[in-house]
């Protein structure tokens, strides 16, 4: 099932680093928006 790992929910476990980066970007965007 290559669709599950590709999902944005699974990568979190597979690639915890990318997730962190995304979270950081999201927070930075929020701050910039504010």
mmCIF file of N, CA and C in Angstrom:
data_model
loop_
_atom_site.group_PDB
_atom_site.id
_atom_site.type_symbol
_atom_site.label_atom_id
_atom_site.label_comp_id
_atom_site.label_asym_id
_atom_site.label_seq_id
_atom_site.Cartn_x
_atom_site.Cartn_y
_atom_site.Cartn_z
ATOM 1 N N UNK A 1 0.848 -1.211 0.000
ATOM 2 C CA UNK A 1 0.000 0.000 0.000
ATOM 3 C C UNK A 1 0.882 1.259 0.000
ATOM 4 N N UNK A 2 1.319 1.697 -1.136
ATOM 5 C CA UNK A 2 2.183 2.890 -1.231
ATOM 6 C C UNK A 2 1.385 4.171 -0.994
ATOM 7 N N UNK A 3 0.080 4.032 -0.941
ATOM 8 C CA UNK A 3 -0.757 5.231 -0.739
ATOM 9 C C UNK A 3 -0.729 5.656 0.726
ATOM 10 N N UNK A 4 -0.655 4.692 1.617
ATOM 11 C CA UNK A 4 -0.658 5.027 3.053
ATOM 12 C C UNK A 4 0.611 5.785 3.427
ATOM 13 N N UNK A 5 1.782 5.228 3.125
ATOM 14 C CA UNK A 5 3.048 5.896 3.475
ATOM 15 C C UNK A 5 3.124 7.287 2.835
ATOM 16 N N UNK A 6 2.529 7.414 1.668
ATOM 17 C CA UNK A 6 2.576 8.716 0.978
ATOM 18 C C UNK A 6 1.657 9.710 1.686
ATOM 19 N N UNK A 7 0.675 9.167 2.388
ATOM 20 C CA UNK A 7 -0.271 10.059 3.093
ATOM 21 C C UNK A 7 0.483 11.015 4.012
ATOM 22 N N UNK A 8 -0.092 12.168 4.292
ATOM 23 C CA UNK A 8 0.550 13.166 5.170
ATOM 24 C C UNK A 8 0.496 12.732 6.629
ATOM 25 N N UNK A 9 -0.264 11.674 6.917
ATOM 26 C CA UNK A 9 -0.375 11.221 8.314
ATOM 27 C C UNK A 9 0.719 10.207 8.624
ATOM 28 N N UNK A 10 1.059 9.389 7.647
ATOM 29 C CA UNK A 10 2.084 8.368 7.879
ATOM 30 C C UNK A 10 3.496 8.949 7.854
ATOM 31 N N UNK A 11 3.791 9.797 6.895
ATOM 32 C CA UNK A 11 5.141 10.403 6.811
ATOM 33 C C UNK A 11 5.575 10.915 8.172
ATOM 34 N N UNK A 12 4.632 11.315 8.956
ATOM 35 C CA UNK A 12 4.971 11.831 10.298
ATOM 36 C C UNK A 12 5.849 10.791 11.023
ATOM 37 N N UNK A 13 5.448 9.532 10.955
ATOM 38 C CA UNK A 13 6.222 8.482 11.645
ATOM 39 C C UNK A 13 7.476 8.146 10.834
ATOM 40 N N UNK A 14 7.312 8.084 9.536
ATOM 41 C CA UNK A 14 8.457 7.736 8.671
ATOM 42 C C UNK A 14 9.465 8.884 8.644
ATOM 43 N N UNK A 15 8.985 10.091 8.453
ATOM 44 C CA UNK A 15 9.897 11.250 8.390
ATOM 45 C C UNK A 15 9.507 12.279 9.451
ATOM 46 N N UNK A 16 9.950 12.079 10.651
ATOM 47 C CA UNK A 16 9.624 12.998 11.750
ATOM 48 C C UNK A 16 10.290 14.354 11.529
ATOM 49 N N UNK A 17 11.374 14.340 10.789
ATOM 50 C CA UNK A 17 12.090 15.611 10.553
ATOM 51 C C UNK A 17 11.272 16.520 9.626
ATOM 52 N N UNK A 18 10.832 16.005 8.483
ATOM 53 C CA UNK A 18 10.007 16.803 7.553
ATOM 54 C C UNK A 18 8.795 17.372 8.280
ATOM 55 N N UNK A 19 8.202 16.566 9.136
ATOM 56 C CA UNK A 19 7.034 17.038 9.882
ATOM 57 C C UNK A 19 7.424 18.236 10.729
ATOM 58 N N UNK A 20 8.528 18.121 11.425
ATOM 59 C CA UNK A 20 8.992 19.223 12.294
ATOM 60 C C UNK A 20 9.184 20.477 11.441
ATOM 61 N N UNK A 21 9.792 20.296 10.291
ATOM 62 C CA UNK A 21 10.045 21.438 9.400
ATOM 63 C C UNK A 21 8.716 22.076 9.014
ATOM 64 N N UNK A 22 7.762 21.237 8.671
ATOM 65 C CA UNK A 22 6.453 21.761 8.267
ATOM 66 C C UNK A 22 5.815 22.516 9.423
ATOM 67 N N UNK A 23 5.930 21.952 10.605
ATOM 68 C CA UNK A 23 5.334 22.606 11.785
ATOM 69 C C UNK A 23 6.020 23.954 12.013
ATOM 70 N N UNK A 24 7.307 23.976 11.864
ATOM 71 C CA UNK A 24 8.058 25.229 12.082
ATOM 72 C C UNK A 24 7.611 26.268 11.046
ATOM 73 N N UNK A 25 7.477 25.819 9.818
ATOM 74 C CA UNK A 25 7.059 26.747 8.756
ATOM 75 C C UNK A 25 5.653 27.267 9.047
ATOM 76 N N UNK A 26 4.794 26.369 9.479
ATOM 77 C CA UNK A 26 3.412 26.763 9.784
ATOM 78 C C UNK A 26 3.419 27.827 10.877
ATOM 79 N N UNK A 27 4.205 27.606 11.901
ATOM 80 C CA UNK A 27 4.259 28.562 13.030
ATOM 81 C C UNK A 27 4.833 29.891 12.534
ATOM 82 N N UNK A 28 5.883 29.806 11.767
ATOM 83 C CA UNK A 28 6.529 31.028 11.251
ATOM 84 C C UNK A 28 5.511 31.793 10.399
ATOM 85 N N UNK A 29 4.764 31.077 9.607
ATOM 86 C CA UNK A 29 3.762 31.729 8.736
ATOM 87 C C UNK A 29 2.715 32.406 9.620
ATOM 88 N N UNK A 30 2.319 31.722 10.658
ATOM 89 C CA UNK A 30 1.306 32.284 11.572
ATOM 90 C C UNK A 30 1.828 33.587 12.167
ATOM 91 N N UNK A 31 3.067 33.560 12.610
ATOM 92 C CA UNK A 31 3.663 34.762 13.229
ATOM 93 C C UNK A 31 3.727 35.885 12.187
ATOM 94 N N UNK A 32 4.152 35.538 10.989
ATOM 95 C CA UNK A 32 4.268 36.554 9.929
ATOM 96 C C UNK A 32 2.882 37.118 9.617
ATOM 97 N N UNK A 33 1.899 36.235 9.572
ATOM 98 C CA UNK A 33 0.523 36.679 9.282
ATOM 99 C C UNK A 33 0.060 37.637 10.378
ATOM 100 N N UNK A 34 0.343 37.292 11.611
ATOM 101 C CA UNK A 34 -0.066 38.136 12.744
ATOM 102 C C UNK A 34 0.662 39.468 12.629
#
